[in-house]
Short mmCIF file of C-alpha atoms in Angstrom, two decimals:
data_model
loop_
_atom_site.label_atom_id
_atom_site.label_comp_id
_atom_site.label_asym_id
_atom_site.label_seq_id
_atom_site.Cartn_x
_atom_site.Cartn_y
_atom_site.Cartn_z
CA MET W 1 -56.81 -15.06 -7.29
CA GLY W 2 -53.94 -17.52 -7.67
CA LYS W 3 -55.64 -19.19 -10.64
CA ARG W 4 -56.06 -15.83 -12.36
CA ILE W 5 -52.37 -15.02 -11.92
CA LEU W 6 -51.39 -18.45 -13.22
CA THR W 7 -53.68 -18.03 -16.24
CA PHE W 8 -52.21 -14.60 -16.93
CA ILE W 9 -48.65 -15.98 -16.77
CA ILE W 10 -49.57 -18.81 -19.13
CA ILE W 11 -51.05 -16.32 -21.61
CA ILE W 12 -47.93 -14.14 -21.44
CA LEU W 13 -45.68 -17.13 -22.01
CA ALA W 14 -47.83 -18.30 -24.92
CA VAL W 15 -47.69 -14.88 -26.54
CA SER W 16 -43.93 -14.55 -26.03
CA ALA W 17 -43.39 -18.03 -27.43
CA HIS W 18 -45.41 -17.28 -30.55
CA ALA W 19 -43.31 -17.85 -33.63
CA GLN W 20 -43.43 -15.02 -36.15
CA THR W 21 -44.21 -16.07 -39.70
CA LEU W 22 -42.69 -14.49 -42.80
CA GLU W 23 -46.05 -12.91 -43.70
CA GLU W 24 -46.39 -11.38 -40.22
CA CYS W 25 -42.92 -9.87 -40.43
CA GLN W 26 -43.62 -8.45 -43.90
CA GLN W 27 -46.92 -6.90 -42.81
CA ALA W 28 -45.35 -5.47 -39.66
CA ALA W 29 -42.46 -4.00 -41.67
CA GLU W 30 -44.86 -2.33 -44.12
CA LYS W 31 -46.82 -0.75 -41.25
CA ASN W 32 -43.68 0.27 -39.37
CA TYR W 33 -41.75 1.74 -42.31
CA PRO W 34 -42.00 5.58 -42.26
CA VAL W 35 -42.94 5.70 -45.95
CA VAL W 36 -46.47 4.54 -45.01
CA LYS W 37 -47.16 8.06 -43.72
CA ARG W 38 -46.88 9.37 -47.28
CA TYR W 39 -50.26 7.91 -48.25
CA ASP W 40 -52.12 10.38 -46.04
CA LEU W 41 -49.85 13.25 -47.09
CA ILE W 42 -50.33 12.45 -50.79
CA GLY W 43 -54.12 12.25 -50.40
CA ARG W 44 -54.33 15.53 -48.50
CA THR W 45 -52.02 17.31 -50.96
CA THR W 46 -54.07 16.09 -53.93
CA GLU W 47 -57.35 17.25 -52.39
CA LEU W 48 -55.89 20.67 -51.59
CA THR W 49 -54.61 21.05 -55.15
CA VAL W 50 -57.99 20.07 -56.64
CA SER W 51 -59.78 22.38 -54.21
CA ASN W 52 -57.55 25.29 -55.26
CA LEU W 53 -58.20 24.56 -58.94
CA GLN W 54 -61.97 24.46 -58.31
CA LYS W 55 -61.72 27.96 -56.86
CA GLU W 56 -60.60 29.20 -60.28
CA TRP W 57 -64.32 29.43 -61.10
CA LEU W 58 -64.85 32.01 -58.35
CA PRO W 59 -64.77 35.70 -59.34
CA ARG W 60 -61.33 37.28 -59.35
CA ILE W 61 -61.50 40.51 -57.38
CA THR W 62 -58.71 43.08 -57.45
CA ALA W 63 -58.74 46.21 -55.31
CA SER W 64 -56.50 49.12 -56.26
CA ALA W 65 -55.75 52.69 -55.31
CA GLN W 66 -53.59 55.21 -57.09
CA ALA W 67 -52.61 58.86 -56.98
CA THR W 68 -50.90 60.49 -59.95
CA TYR W 69 -49.58 63.86 -61.03
CA GLN W 70 -49.48 64.63 -64.74
CA ASN W 71 -47.50 67.29 -66.55
CA ALA W 72 -50.37 67.80 -68.99
CA VAL W 73 -54.14 67.19 -68.88
CA ALA W 74 -57.11 67.68 -71.18
CA ALA W 75 -58.03 71.40 -71.23
CA TRP W 76 -60.38 73.77 -73.07
CA PRO W 77 -58.91 75.71 -75.98
CA GLU W 78 -58.34 79.35 -75.06
CA SER W 79 -60.88 80.58 -77.63
CA ILE W 80 -63.64 78.36 -76.18
CA LYS W 81 -62.59 79.16 -72.64
CA SER W 82 -62.86 82.94 -73.29
CA VAL W 83 -66.33 82.45 -74.78
CA TYR W 84 -67.49 80.60 -71.65
CA GLN W 85 -65.95 83.30 -69.45
CA ARG W 86 -67.94 86.00 -71.26
CA MET W 87 -71.01 83.89 -70.49
CA GLY W 88 -70.05 83.90 -66.79
CA LEU W 89 -68.86 80.27 -66.71
CA ASP W 90 -65.49 79.36 -65.21
CA MET W 91 -64.12 76.40 -67.23
CA LYS W 92 -61.26 75.25 -65.04
CA GLY W 93 -60.27 72.13 -66.97
CA LEU W 94 -58.85 68.93 -65.39
CA LYS W 95 -56.48 69.01 -62.44
CA LYS W 96 -53.01 67.65 -62.87
CA ASP W 97 -53.23 65.65 -59.62
CA GLN W 98 -55.66 62.75 -60.02
CA TYR W 99 -56.87 60.02 -57.61
CA LYS W 100 -58.64 56.71 -57.95
CA VAL W 101 -59.81 53.94 -55.57
CA GLY W 102 -61.44 51.04 -57.40
CA ILE W 103 -62.34 47.35 -57.72
CA ASP W 104 -61.89 45.08 -60.75
CA VAL W 105 -63.98 41.87 -60.97
CA GLN W 106 -63.33 39.08 -63.53
CA GLN W 107 -65.67 36.07 -63.82
CA THR W 108 -64.81 33.14 -66.10
CA LEU W 109 -67.74 31.69 -68.04
CA TYR W 110 -65.88 29.30 -70.35
CA ASP W 111 -62.21 28.36 -70.15
CA GLY W 112 -62.05 25.72 -72.90
CA GLY W 113 -61.67 22.91 -70.33
CA VAL W 114 -58.40 24.15 -68.79
CA ILE W 115 -59.54 23.92 -65.15
CA SER W 116 -61.11 20.47 -65.50
CA SER W 117 -58.02 19.16 -67.30
CA GLN W 118 -55.76 20.55 -64.58
CA LYS W 119 -57.88 18.77 -61.94
CA ARG W 120 -57.53 15.49 -63.85
CA ILE W 121 -53.78 15.97 -63.97
CA ALA W 122 -53.64 16.70 -60.23
CA ARG W 123 -55.66 13.59 -59.37
CA GLN W 124 -53.60 11.41 -61.72
CA GLU W 125 -50.35 12.76 -60.26
CA GLY W 126 -51.64 11.93 -56.77
CA LYS W 127 -52.54 8.41 -57.88
CA LEU W 128 -49.12 7.98 -59.47
CA GLN W 129 -47.42 9.05 -56.24
CA GLU W 130 -49.52 6.53 -54.30
CA VAL W 131 -48.57 3.72 -56.68
CA GLN W 132 -44.90 4.73 -56.47
CA ASN W 133 -45.33 4.48 -52.71
CA ASP W 134 -46.80 1.00 -53.21
CA VAL W 135 -43.65 0.06 -55.13
CA ASN W 136 -41.45 1.30 -52.26
CA GLN W 137 -43.59 -0.60 -49.76
CA TYR W 138 -43.48 -3.75 -51.86
CA GLN W 139 -39.70 -3.65 -52.11
CA LEU W 140 -39.60 -4.01 -48.34
CA ARG W 141 -40.63 -7.64 -48.79
CA GLN W 142 -37.34 -8.45 -50.48
CA ARG W 143 -35.38 -6.94 -47.59
CA VAL W 144 -37.50 -8.80 -45.04
CA ASN W 145 -37.00 -12.03 -47.02
CA GLU W 146 -33.22 -11.62 -46.92
CA MET W 147 -33.10 -11.03 -43.16
CA TYR W 148 -35.73 -13.66 -42.37
CA PHE W 149 -34.09 -16.52 -44.27
CA SER W 150 -30.60 -15.49 -43.13
CA LEU W 151 -31.82 -15.69 -39.55
CA LEU W 152 -33.43 -19.08 -40.23
CA LEU W 153 -30.12 -20.36 -41.61
CA LEU W 154 -28.25 -19.09 -38.54
CA ASN W 155 -30.78 -20.86 -36.30
CA GLU W 156 -30.17 -24.12 -38.18
CA GLN W 157 -26.40 -23.69 -37.96
CA ILE W 158 -26.63 -23.14 -34.21
CA ARG W 159 -28.82 -26.23 -33.83
CA LEU W 160 -26.37 -28.36 -35.80
CA ASN W 161 -23.48 -26.90 -33.83
CA ASP W 162 -25.24 -27.92 -30.61
CA ASP W 163 -25.58 -31.46 -31.99
CA VAL W 164 -21.87 -31.59 -32.79
CA LYS W 165 -21.00 -30.35 -29.30
CA ALA W 166 -23.18 -33.09 -27.81
CA LEU W 167 -21.43 -35.73 -29.90
CA LEU W 168 -17.99 -34.41 -29.01
CA LEU W 169 -18.90 -34.20 -25.33
CA SER W 170 -20.10 -37.80 -25.40
CA SER W 171 -16.85 -38.92 -27.05
CA GLU W 172 -14.88 -36.80 -24.61
CA LYS W 173 -16.50 -38.54 -21.62
CA LYS W 174 -15.84 -41.96 -23.13
CA LEU W 175 -12.20 -41.09 -23.76
CA ALA W 176 -11.83 -39.75 -20.22
CA ALA W 177 -12.95 -43.14 -18.92
CA MET W 178 -10.62 -44.91 -21.35
CA VAL W 179 -7.68 -42.74 -20.24
CA LYS W 180 -8.33 -43.74 -16.64
CA GLY W 181 -8.52 -47.38 -17.71
CA GLY W 182 -5.28 -47.04 -19.63
CA THR W 183 -6.85 -47.94 -22.98
CA ALA W 184 -6.54 -44.46 -24.53
CA ALA W 185 -3.85 -41.81 -24.67
CA THR W 186 -4.25 -38.44 -22.96
CA SER W 187 -3.53 -36.71 -26.28
CA ASP W 188 -6.63 -38.33 -27.79
CA TYR W 189 -8.75 -37.01 -24.96
CA GLU W 190 -7.25 -33.53 -25.29
CA ASN W 191 -7.74 -33.61 -29.08
CA VAL W 192 -11.49 -34.22 -28.66
CA MET W 193 -11.70 -31.58 -25.91
CA ALA W 194 -10.00 -29.03 -28.17
CA GLU W 195 -12.45 -29.85 -30.96
CA ARG W 196 -15.39 -29.37 -28.56
CA LEU W 197 -14.03 -26.03 -27.34
CA GLY W 198 -13.65 -24.95 -30.97
CA ALA W 199 -17.29 -25.87 -31.57
CA GLU W 200 -18.31 -23.81 -28.52
CA GLN W 201 -16.30 -20.88 -29.82
CA GLN W 202 -18.02 -21.16 -33.19
CA ASN W 203 -21.35 -21.35 -31.35
CA SER W 204 -20.62 -18.06 -29.59
CA SER W 205 -19.84 -16.40 -32.93
CA LEU W 206 -23.04 -17.76 -34.52
CA LYS W 207 -25.16 -16.58 -31.58
CA ALA W 208 -23.63 -13.09 -31.81
CA GLN W 209 -24.57 -12.95 -35.50
CA GLN W 210 -28.02 -14.28 -34.63
CA GLN W 211 -28.56 -11.61 -31.99
CA MET W 212 -27.41 -8.84 -34.33
CA LEU W 213 -29.67 -9.98 -37.19
CA GLN W 214 -32.55 -10.56 -34.78
CA ARG W 215 -32.27 -6.97 -33.52
CA LEU W 216 -32.14 -5.64 -37.09
CA LEU W 217 -35.27 -7.55 -38.06
CA SER W 218 -37.04 -6.47 -34.86
CA VAL W 219 -36.28 -2.79 -35.51
CA PHE W 220 -37.28 -3.16 -39.15
CA CYS W 221 -40.61 -4.78 -38.24
CA GLY W 222 -41.29 -2.59 -35.20
CA MET W 223 -41.86 -5.62 -32.98
CA GLU W 224 -39.79 -8.06 -30.97
CA VAL W 225 -38.81 -11.00 -33.18
CA ASN W 226 -37.78 -13.89 -30.94
CA HIS W 227 -38.87 -17.02 -32.74
CA LEU W 228 -39.18 -17.66 -36.44
CA GLN W 229 -41.46 -20.20 -38.04
CA LYS W 230 -39.96 -21.97 -41.02
CA PRO W 231 -42.23 -21.23 -44.03
CA LYS W 232 -43.86 -24.09 -45.85
CA PRO W 233 -42.93 -24.79 -49.47
CA VAL W 234 -45.22 -22.93 -51.88
CA GLU W 235 -46.26 -23.47 -55.46
CA VAL W 236 -46.18 -20.24 -57.46
CA SER W 237 -47.98 -19.65 -60.74
CA THR W 238 -45.74 -18.21 -63.43
CA THR W 239 -48.56 -17.18 -65.77
CA THR W 240 -49.47 -13.89 -64.09
CA ASN W 241 -47.58 -10.88 -62.81
CA ASN W 242 -49.32 -8.58 -60.34
CA ARG W 243 -46.39 -6.39 -59.34
CA PRO W 244 -47.24 -2.77 -58.37
CA GLU W 245 -44.64 -1.55 -60.85
CA LEU W 246 -47.05 -2.46 -63.67
CA SER W 247 -49.73 -0.24 -62.11
CA MET W 248 -47.14 2.53 -61.87
CA PHE W 249 -46.42 2.33 -65.61
CA ASP W 250 -50.17 2.40 -66.36
CA CYS W 251 -50.55 5.52 -64.19
CA GLN W 252 -47.68 7.20 -66.02
CA ILE W 253 -49.41 6.58 -69.36
CA LYS W 254 -52.74 7.87 -68.02
CA LEU W 255 -50.97 10.98 -66.75
CA VAL W 256 -49.62 11.59 -70.27
CA GLU W 257 -53.17 11.25 -71.63
CA ALA W 258 -54.43 13.80 -69.09
CA LYS W 259 -51.67 16.22 -70.13
CA GLU W 260 -52.63 15.78 -73.79
CA LYS W 261 -56.20 16.84 -73.01
CA ALA W 262 -54.86 19.85 -71.13
CA LEU W 263 -52.73 20.67 -74.16
CA ASN W 264 -55.82 20.72 -76.39
CA ALA W 265 -57.67 22.89 -73.86
CA ARG W 266 -55.00 25.58 -74.21
CA LEU W 267 -56.03 26.05 -77.85
CA MET W 268 -59.61 26.98 -77.01
CA PRO W 269 -60.86 30.58 -76.61
CA LYS W 270 -61.86 31.93 -73.19
CA LEU W 271 -65.07 33.77 -72.37
CA GLY W 272 -65.83 35.80 -69.25
CA LEU W 273 -67.61 38.71 -67.64
CA PHE W 274 -65.89 41.70 -66.14
CA ALA W 275 -66.86 44.69 -64.02
CA GLN W 276 -64.77 47.69 -63.10
CA GLY W 277 -65.65 50.49 -60.74
CA TYR W 278 -63.82 53.26 -58.94
CA TYR W 279 -64.36 56.35 -56.87
CA GLY W 280 -62.11 59.21 -57.73
CA TYR W 281 -61.23 62.09 -59.99
CA PRO W 282 -61.55 62.40 -62.92
CA GLY W 283 -64.42 60.12 -63.88
CA TYR W 284 -65.69 58.88 -67.20
CA ASN W 285 -67.50 62.18 -67.87
CA ILE W 286 -64.49 64.32 -68.74
CA PHE W 287 -66.46 67.46 -69.61
CA GLU W 288 -68.28 67.44 -66.28
CA ASP W 289 -65.00 66.99 -64.43
CA MET W 290 -63.44 69.87 -66.33
CA MET W 291 -66.16 72.14 -65.01
CA ASP W 292 -66.57 70.71 -61.53
CA ARG W 293 -63.50 69.21 -59.88
CA LYS W 294 -65.06 66.63 -57.53
CA TRP W 295 -64.79 62.89 -56.89
CA THR W 296 -67.43 60.69 -58.51
CA LEU W 297 -68.45 57.01 -58.73
CA ASN W 298 -67.70 55.37 -62.06
CA GLY W 299 -68.34 51.85 -63.32
CA ILE W 300 -68.33 49.62 -66.38
CA VAL W 301 -69.49 46.03 -67.00
CA GLY W 302 -69.07 43.85 -70.05
CA ILE W 303 -68.29 40.50 -71.59
CA LYS W 304 -64.89 39.59 -72.98
CA MET W 305 -63.58 36.87 -75.27
CA SER W 306 -59.86 36.16 -75.47
CA TRP W 307 -57.92 33.65 -77.55
CA ASP W 308 -54.21 33.05 -77.02
CA LEU W 309 -53.09 32.10 -80.52
CA SER W 310 -49.48 31.75 -79.41
CA ALA W 311 -50.42 28.32 -77.96
CA PHE W 312 -50.42 27.04 -81.56
CA TYR W 313 -46.71 27.86 -81.89
CA THR W 314 -45.52 24.99 -79.65
CA HIS W 315 -48.56 22.69 -79.83
CA LYS W 316 -46.99 20.22 -82.26
CA ASN W 317 -43.73 19.98 -80.31
CA ASP W 318 -45.59 19.64 -77.02
CA ARG W 319 -47.67 16.76 -78.39
CA GLU W 320 -44.53 15.04 -79.67
CA ARG W 321 -42.85 15.50 -76.27
CA LEU W 322 -45.82 13.87 -74.51
CA ASN W 323 -45.76 11.08 -77.08
CA MET W 324 -42.10 10.48 -76.17
CA GLU W 325 -43.05 10.31 -72.49
CA ARG W 326 -45.68 7.68 -73.29
CA LYS W 327 -43.16 5.61 -75.27
CA MET W 328 -40.65 5.86 -72.42
CA ALA W 329 -43.24 4.54 -69.96
CA GLU W 330 -44.17 1.71 -72.31
CA ASN W 331 -40.49 0.88 -72.81
CA ALA W 332 -39.90 0.89 -69.04
CA ARG W 333 -42.78 -1.58 -68.65
CA GLU W 334 -41.30 -3.83 -71.35
CA VAL W 335 -37.88 -3.74 -69.67
CA PHE W 336 -39.45 -4.54 -66.30
CA LEU W 337 -41.41 -7.50 -67.70
CA PHE W 338 -38.31 -8.76 -69.50
CA ASN W 339 -36.18 -8.62 -66.34
CA SER W 340 -38.99 -10.14 -64.27
CA ARG W 341 -39.19 -13.02 -66.72
CA LEU W 342 -35.44 -13.60 -66.40
CA ASP W 343 -35.71 -13.53 -62.58
CA GLU W 344 -38.67 -15.91 -62.78
CA ILE W 345 -36.69 -18.40 -64.89
CA GLN W 346 -33.69 -18.17 -62.59
CA HIS W 347 -35.74 -18.67 -59.39
CA THR W 348 -37.67 -21.57 -60.95
CA GLU W 349 -34.46 -23.32 -62.01
CA ASP W 350 -32.92 -22.72 -58.58
CA VAL W 351 -35.99 -24.21 -56.86
CA ASP W 352 -35.73 -27.35 -59.01
CA ARG W 353 -31.98 -27.60 -58.36
CA TYR W 354 -32.33 -27.28 -54.58
CA GLN W 355 -35.21 -29.78 -54.48
CA LYS W 356 -32.95 -32.39 -56.11
CA MET W 357 -30.16 -31.54 -53.69
CA VAL W 358 -32.42 -31.90 -50.66
CA GLN W 359 -33.52 -35.35 -51.84
CA ALA W 360 -29.88 -36.44 -52.16
CA ASP W 361 -28.97 -34.88 -48.79
CA GLU W 362 -31.20 -37.32 -46.91
CA GLU W 363 -29.31 -40.33 -48.25
CA ILE W 364 -25.93 -38.69 -47.71
CA ILE W 365 -26.75 -37.89 -44.06
CA THR W 366 -27.94 -41.44 -43.44
CA LEU W 367 -24.66 -42.81 -44.80
CA ARG W 368 -22.53 -40.28 -42.90
CA THR W 369 -24.38 -41.07 -39.66
CA ASN W 370 -23.80 -44.80 -40.12
CA VAL W 371 -20.10 -44.20 -40.77
CA ARG W 372 -19.80 -41.96 -37.69
CA LYS W 373 -21.49 -44.54 -35.46
CA ALA W 374 -19.19 -47.23 -36.83
CA ALA W 375 -16.17 -44.99 -36.14
CA GLU W 376 -17.29 -44.53 -32.52
CA SER W 377 -17.50 -48.31 -32.15
CA LYS W 378 -14.10 -48.80 -33.76
CA LEU W 379 -12.55 -46.19 -31.48
CA ALA W 380 -13.99 -47.94 -28.45
CA HIS W 381 -12.31 -51.16 -29.61
CA GLY W 382 -9.04 -49.45 -30.51
CA ILE W 383 -9.30 -50.09 -34.22
CA ILE W 384 -9.02 -46.41 -35.29
CA ASP W 385 -7.58 -43.28 -33.75
CA VAL W 386 -9.38 -40.14 -32.56
CA ASN W 387 -8.56 -38.16 -35.70
CA SER W 388 -10.54 -40.64 -37.79
CA LEU W 389 -13.56 -40.25 -35.47
CA LEU W 390 -13.33 -36.45 -35.59
CA ARG W 391 -13.15 -36.57 -39.36
CA GLU W 392 -16.35 -38.62 -39.54
CA ILE W 393 -18.12 -36.36 -37.04
CA ASN W 394 -17.18 -33.33 -39.13
CA ASN W 395 -18.28 -35.09 -42.32
CA GLU W 396 -21.66 -35.88 -40.79
CA ASN W 397 -22.05 -32.33 -39.54
CA ALA W 398 -21.06 -30.94 -42.95
CA ALA W 399 -23.69 -33.14 -44.61
CA LYS W 400 -26.37 -31.92 -42.19
CA ALA W 401 -25.23 -28.32 -42.68
CA GLN W 402 -25.49 -28.72 -46.46
CA GLN W 403 -29.00 -30.10 -46.08
CA ALA W 404 -30.02 -27.15 -43.90
CA ILE W 405 -28.51 -24.67 -46.37
CA HIS W 406 -30.20 -26.37 -49.33
CA GLU W 407 -33.59 -26.42 -47.56
CA ILE W 408 -33.39 -22.75 -46.56
CA ASP W 409 -32.14 -21.73 -50.01
CA MET W 410 -34.95 -23.72 -51.64
CA LEU W 411 -37.56 -21.97 -49.48
CA LYS W 412 -35.89 -18.62 -50.13
CA GLU W 413 -36.01 -19.13 -53.90
CA MET W 414 -39.67 -20.19 -53.69
CA TYR W 415 -40.58 -16.99 -51.85
CA ASN W 416 -38.37 -14.92 -54.14
CA LEU W 417 -40.37 -16.37 -57.03
CA LYS W 418 -43.55 -15.47 -55.16
CA TYR W 419 -42.15 -11.97 -54.67
CA THR W 420 -41.27 -11.68 -58.37
CA ASN W 421 -44.89 -12.37 -59.39
CA ASN W 422 -46.55 -10.68 -56.36
CA GLU W 423 -48.54 -13.71 -55.26
#
């Protein structure tokens, strides 16, 4: 039982100590960001729209009921009415109050391609919304990159600050011994102590910033981010661009093409069947109803062709408007590629610049470290004062800080270049 508990504790510690990579944070942020829920909503909305359009082929059924009173109705001329009366027939004529309860059925046989074109538009609009969602999701990477590399830089600054504190504490202990031995002044000891306390104060400020940024990144990713793994340098190809924005522009152009087909479908005639029936008074047989005032069943079926010629009035302007939409999408793609190329050049140049700086930083740190060690030796022998030692310690720390900044900035520019080309 004890072994099981120990194994469980080891597993928990291993999991908690796992360092999150940049890719893991980006994937977690994409899954955690609320916009991911739109994919399901877009898909369901598109299917409902297409399903509703498909139902346009079903018969259109309209039920109606009406009651009317007319000031005049069809009636027999008095001369004919008197003839019928002499024959013993009472020709009443139509009643002024009339009633009707009926059903009207319309069935489309040919719509010129309107329904199918509307379904294509609905599907293309759904696809465009999904790609726009991809663009929003992809832009999260840039935000994660900013927080991730900023947090890495803070971690490096805290580590360097800890090194400086250790150096100052070591010098402080040596000076304390020298003060007791009468070989150093108390002011020198207090000067180093004040410098160490200042470093501790700076450390507290850096850790507060680290905690704040760590919480932001954790909330953004939807997971606890405790340890970050420094990304490895990457080589990015600058010959291809796979950004989702390019797919969005393609979808916009395809949507314009679908609208053009729908525009042509509006010019075509429509063909359909119809059926009308009602129960009421009067019916289609007016003469019968003039003699016998009773409700009857009446019906009519037929085929109908309609052609809305007014669609030709605006067809040319509508086509030109869609052509403008296509050109706007193409222009937006050109602008995006142009700006992406500029970003690519800038990131590439920055990577080269930081690589050269990092190479020079190694030599500078080596020299600064040698000078600092020599200053410590000189202080121990009373050749220099404490201020000279502190200056060399700060110079060494500044050189190490510059190296850390250059390394993080170089990695950041590499991954920004990767982001620019979606690799």
